[in-house]
Amino acid sequence: MAAVSSAKPTPILKDELDIVIPTIRNLDFLEMWRPFFQPYHLIIVQDGDPSKIINVPEGFDYELYNRNDINRILGPKASCISFKDSACRCFGYMVSKKKYIFTIDDDCFVAKDPSGKEINALEQHIKNLLSPSTPTFFNTLYDPYREGADFVRGYPFSLREGVITAVSHGLWLNIPDYDAPTQLVKPRERNTRYVDAVLTIPKSTLFPMCGMNLAFDRELIGPAMYFGLMGDGQPIGRYDDMWAGWCMKVICDHLGYGVKTGLPYIWHSKASNPFVNLKKEYLGIFWQEETIPFFQNVALPKDCTTVQKCYIELSKQVKEKLAKVDPYFDKLADAMVTWIEAWDELNPPQAEGSSAKVTK
């Protein structure tokens, strides 16, 4: 009788994925994630006081960057990276050399499915990214590539190949990702609904992207995942992931990439202070009534064939059309350009035509 191998299977994409975590505190939360995260490389972006020591549990492979490191690496271009805001996480996207990124907040823990089984959020994100999306025609059984599902009757065979998936957007149990007014009205509300579904966000449809449980193909869409200017010295906060999501989505639509939302769930453990949040958000709540129509009507020229070209064009349109809403957007448009310049310095572009081409 052959001996049973005790060797553990190699985790999916072990050498192709970085986990990016923004933090201001010791990362004790990693203990709960150890069975799922330990095989992977972590990039920790320390926010706030760079002299503070951040303790990371033993056994994890990681690199840690604080504000001094960001200034040293980017020089004057460090101005595009937010300070005292979780938007600083996008610096981790920039310095990574891996194909994929998973980012999570340090107040997010392992959730359980209805059977009581712990959810390997990272594994589900990888499954989402490695299977196609269907942005141009909605499948009423949601993700047709999941086990036990398929394309329903009437779905065009010419579209069943789908398109490459650029982003996987996960959800949360317990504390919902609400804005401050909703928090104030529903202070005790908790999300207990587990919906076993993954679906593609349709083309030309925007969505509120949450950065606390998010994965993406860095090589495909990374330059578009800029979390803007937030936090210290800025008039707005808590719109970093929203801004990135709106920019990313219009670029994915233009280049023919897909975005998925739904599974996996994480357990969001801590409700932030709604009064503090309101102070950060109140301008954004007004501004989004003009910024969202702007993104809904953005048109990118056909010669924008790479993410970088799309993003630079988008920055021009932000400066032209949103700066009249508030001077902040003029500053943000300049920061968008700086971000791309910094990205390209750390990640020299491949020869024209070799990557991020239009696939329509």
C-alpha positions in Angstrom: 0.0 0.0 0.0 1.4 3.4 -1.0 2.3 5.8 1.7 0.0 8.8 2.0 1.9 12.0 1.3 1.8 14.5 4.2 3.0 17.4 2.0 0.6 20.3 2.0 -0.5 21.6 -1.4 1.2 24.8 -2.6 -1.2 27.8 -2.0 -2.6 29.2 -5.2 -0.5 32.0 -6.7 1.9 31.9 -3.7 4.7 33.6 -5.6 2.4 35.9 -7.7 0.4 37.7 -5.1 1.1 40.3 -2.4 -1.1 41.2 0.5 -1.2 44.9 1.2 -2.3 46.2 4.6 -2.4 49.8 5.8 -2.2 50.2 9.5 -1.5 52.5 12.5 -1.4 49.7 15.1 0.2 46.3 15.9 -1.0 43.6 13.5 -2.4 41.1 16.0 -5.3 40.5 13.7 -3.0 38.4 11.5 -3.1 35.6 14.0 -6.6 34.7 12.9 -5.6 34.9 9.2 -2.4 32.9 9.7 -3.7 29.7 8.1 -4.6 31.6 5.0 -2.0 34.5 4.8 1.2 33.0 6.1 2.4 31.5 2.8 2.1 34.9 1.1 4.3 38.0 1.1 2.9 41.0 3.0 3.4 44.7 2.2 2.5 46.8 5.3 2.1 50.5 4.8 2.4 52.3 8.2 0.3 55.4 8.4 0.8 58.2 10.8 3.9 58.6 13.1 6.8 56.8 11.4 8.7 56.6 14.7 6.0 54.3 16.2 7.0 50.6 16.2 4.5 48.3 14.5 4.7 44.7 15.8 4.0 41.9 13.3 3.4 38.4 14.6 6.3 36.0 14.0 6.4 33.7 11.0 5.1 36.2 8.4 7.2 37.2 5.4 6.7 41.0 5.1 8.2 44.4 4.3 7.1 47.5 6.1 7.1 51.0 4.8 6.5 54.2 6.8 6.2 57.8 5.7 10.0 58.2 5.8 10.4 55.3 3.4 7.7 56.7 1.1 9.5 60.1 1.0 12.9 58.4 0.5 11.6 56.2 -2.4 9.4 58.7 -4.2 11.2 62.0 -3.4 9.0 65.0 -4.4 6.5 62.6 -5.9 5.6 61.4 -2.4 3.1 64.3 -2.4 0.7 62.0 -4.2 0.5 59.5 -1.3 -2.0 60.4 1.4 -0.9 60.9 5.0 -3.0 59.9 8.0 -5.5 58.1 5.9 -5.8 54.4 4.8 -5.5 55.7 1.2 -1.7 55.3 1.8 -2.3 51.6 1.0 -1.9 52.4 -2.7 1.9 52.9 -2.1 2.0 49.2 -1.5 0.4 48.6 -4.9 3.2 50.7 -6.5 6.2 49.0 -4.9 4.9 45.4 -5.3 6.4 43.4 -8.0 3.7 40.7 -8.1 0.9 40.2 -10.6 -1.9 40.2 -8.1 -2.8 42.3 -5.0 -5.1 41.5 -2.1 -5.7 44.4 0.3 -7.5 44.2 3.6 -8.0 46.4 6.7 -6.6 45.6 10.1 -10.1 45.5 11.7 -11.3 42.7 9.4 -11.3 39.1 10.6 -12.1 35.7 9.2 -15.9 35.3 8.6 -17.8 32.0 8.7 -20.3 30.8 6.1 -23.8 29.6 7.1 -22.4 26.1 7.8 -19.9 27.5 10.3 -16.9 26.9 8.1 -14.2 29.6 8.1 -14.0 31.5 4.8 -10.7 31.7 3.0 -11.3 35.1 1.5 -8.1 35.2 -0.4 -8.8 31.8 -2.1 -12.2 33.1 -3.3 -10.7 36.3 -4.6 -8.2 34.3 -6.6 -11.0 32.2 -8.0 -12.8 35.3 -9.0 -9.8 36.8 -10.7 -8.8 33.6 -12.6 -12.2 33.2 -14.1 -13.7 35.4 -16.8 -16.3 38.2 -16.3 -19.4 38.9 -18.3 -19.9 42.7 -18.3 -21.8 43.1 -21.6 -24.7 40.7 -21.0 -26.1 39.8 -17.6 -26.4 36.1 -16.6 -29.4 35.5 -14.3 -27.5 32.7 -12.5 -24.9 35.2 -11.7 -21.3 33.9 -12.3 -21.7 31.2 -14.9 -18.1 29.9 -14.3 -18.8 28.8 -10.7 -19.3 25.1 -10.0 -23.0 24.2 -10.3 -23.8 27.2 -12.5 -23.8 27.9 -16.2 -25.1 30.3 -18.8 -28.9 30.3 -18.9 -31.1 29.8 -22.0 -31.0 32.8 -24.3 -27.4 33.8 -23.4 -25.5 34.5 -26.6 -22.9 31.9 -27.4 -20.7 34.6 -28.9 -20.3 36.2 -25.5 -19.8 33.0 -23.4 -16.1 33.3 -23.5 -16.3 36.4 -21.3 -13.5 38.9 -20.7 -10.5 38.9 -18.4 -11.3 39.9 -14.8 -9.4 42.8 -13.4 -11.0 43.3 -10.0 -12.6 41.2 -7.3 -14.6 43.2 -4.8 -15.5 41.3 -1.6 -18.2 42.1 1.0 -18.5 42.1 4.8 -20.5 40.6 7.6 -21.3 42.4 10.9 -20.4 46.1 10.6 -21.8 47.4 7.2 -19.8 49.9 5.2 -22.2 52.8 5.7 -21.6 56.5 5.3 -21.9 58.7 8.4 -25.5 59.8 8.0 -26.7 56.2 7.6 -24.5 55.1 10.6 -26.2 57.8 12.7 -29.7 56.7 11.7 -28.9 53.0 12.1 -26.3 52.7 14.8 -27.2 49.1 15.8 -27.6 47.7 12.3 -25.5 44.7 11.4 -25.2 42.8 8.2 -26.1 39.2 8.9 -27.1 38.2 5.4 -24.7 35.8 3.6 -25.5 35.8 -0.1 -23.7 32.9 -1.9 -23.2 34.8 -5.1 -20.6 36.4 -7.3 -21.7 38.6 -10.2 -20.1 40.8 -12.8 -20.9 44.5 -12.5 -22.3 45.4 -15.9 -20.5 47.6 -18.4 -21.3 51.4 -18.0 -22.4 50.8 -14.4 -20.5 52.4 -11.5 -20.5 51.1 -8.0 -19.2 52.1 -4.5 -15.9 50.2 -4.2 -14.8 49.4 -0.6 -11.1 48.9 -0.1 -11.2 46.8 3.0 -11.6 43.4 1.1 -10.4 43.8 -2.4 -8.2 42.0 -4.9 -7.1 43.0 -8.4 -4.7 42.1 -11.2 -2.0 44.6 -10.6 -0.3 44.0 -14.1 -3.7 44.6 -15.8 -5.2 47.5 -13.9 -2.7 48.6 -11.2 -2.0 52.1 -12.4 -5.7 52.9 -12.1 -5.9 51.9 -8.4 -4.9 55.3 -7.1 -6.7 56.1 -3.8 -6.4 59.8 -4.3 -5.6 62.6 -1.9 -7.2 62.1 1.4 -6.6 62.7 5.1 -4.0 65.2 6.5 -4.1 68.5 4.7 -7.0 67.6 2.5 -10.7 68.7 2.8 -12.1 65.2 2.4 -11.6 61.6 3.7 -13.3 58.2 3.3 -13.6 58.6 -0.4 -10.3 57.1 -1.3 -11.6 53.7 -2.4 -14.7 55.4 -4.0 -12.5 57.5 -6.2 -10.3 54.6 -7.2 -13.4 52.5 -8.0 -14.9 55.1 -10.2 -11.7 55.7 -12.1 -10.9 52.0 -12.4 -14.4 51.1 -13.6 -14.5 53.6 -16.5 -11.1 52.4 -17.6 -12.0 48.8 -17.3 -15.1 49.5 -19.4 -13.0 51.2 -22.0 -10.3 48.5 -22.2 -12.8 45.6 -22.1 -12.0 44.2 -18.6 -14.4 42.8 -16.0 -15.1 43.6 -12.4 -16.8 41.2 -10.0 -18.5 41.7 -6.7 -20.0 39.4 -4.0 -18.1 36.6 -2.4 -15.9 36.5 -0.4 -17.1 37.8 2.9 -14.9 39.0 5.8 -16.0 39.9 9.3 -15.8 43.7 9.8 -15.3 44.0 13.6 -15.2 47.7 14.4 -17.6 50.5 13.7 -15.8 53.8 13.2 -17.1 56.9 14.9 -19.9 58.4 12.8 -19.3 62.0 14.0 -15.6 61.7 13.0 -16.7 60.1 9.7 -19.2 62.9 9.0 -16.5 65.5 9.4 -14.4 63.6 6.8 -17.3 62.8 4.5 -19.6 65.8 4.4 -18.0 67.5 1.4 -17.8 64.2 -0.5 -21.5 63.7 0.1 -22.2 66.9 -1.7 -19.5 66.5 -4.3 -20.5 63.0 -5.3 -23.7 64.3 -6.8 -21.6 66.0 -9.4 -18.6 63.6 -9.6 -20.7 60.5 -10.3 -22.5 62.1 -13.3 -19.0 63.1 -14.5 -17.8 59.5 -14.4 -21.1 58.3 -16.0 -20.4 60.6 -19.0 -16.6 60.2 -19.3 -15.6 59.2 -22.8 -12.0 58.0 -23.4 -10.5 58.4 -26.9 -9.7 55.3 -28.9 -5.9 56.1 -28.8 -6.0 55.5 -25.0 -4.8 51.9 -25.3 -3.1 51.5 -21.9 -4.2 52.1 -18.4 -1.7 54.9 -18.0 -2.9 56.7 -21.1 -6.5 56.3 -19.9 -5.6 57.7 -16.5 -3.7 60.7 -17.8 -6.7 61.5 -20.1 -9.0 61.1 -17.1 -6.9 63.5 -15.1 -7.3 66.1 -17.8 -11.0 65.7 -17.8 -11.1 66.0 -14.0 -9.2 69.2 -14.2 -11.4 70.6 -16.9 -14.8 69.6 -15.6 -14.5 69.0 -11.8 -12.2 71.8 -10.8 -15.1 74.2 -11.0 -16.9 72.2 -8.3 -14.0 72.8 -5.9 -10.2 73.7 -6.3 -9.5 70.4 -4.6 -10.2 68.6 -7.9 -7.5 70.7 -9.6 -5.0 69.5 -7.0 -6.3 66.0 -7.3 -5.9 66.0 -11.1 -2.3 67.0 -10.7 -1.7 64.3 -8.1 -3.2 61.7 -10.6 -0.5 62.7 -13.1 2.2 62.5 -10.4 0.9 59.1 -9.4 1.4 57.7 -12.9 4.8 59.3 -13.2 5.8 57.7 -9.9 4.3 54.3 -10.9 6.2 54.3 -14.2 9.5 55.2 -12.4 9.1 52.2 -10.2 7.5 50.0 -12.8 9.0 50.9 -16.2 6.4 50.4 -18.9 6.8 47.5 -21.3 7.2 48.3 -25.0 4.2 49.9 -26.5 1.6 47.3 -27.5 2.9 44.6 -25.2 0.5 45.0 -22.3 -2.8 46.6 -21.2 -4.1 46.7 -24.7 -7.7 47.3 -25.7 -9.4 43.9 -25.9 -12.7 44.9 -27.3 
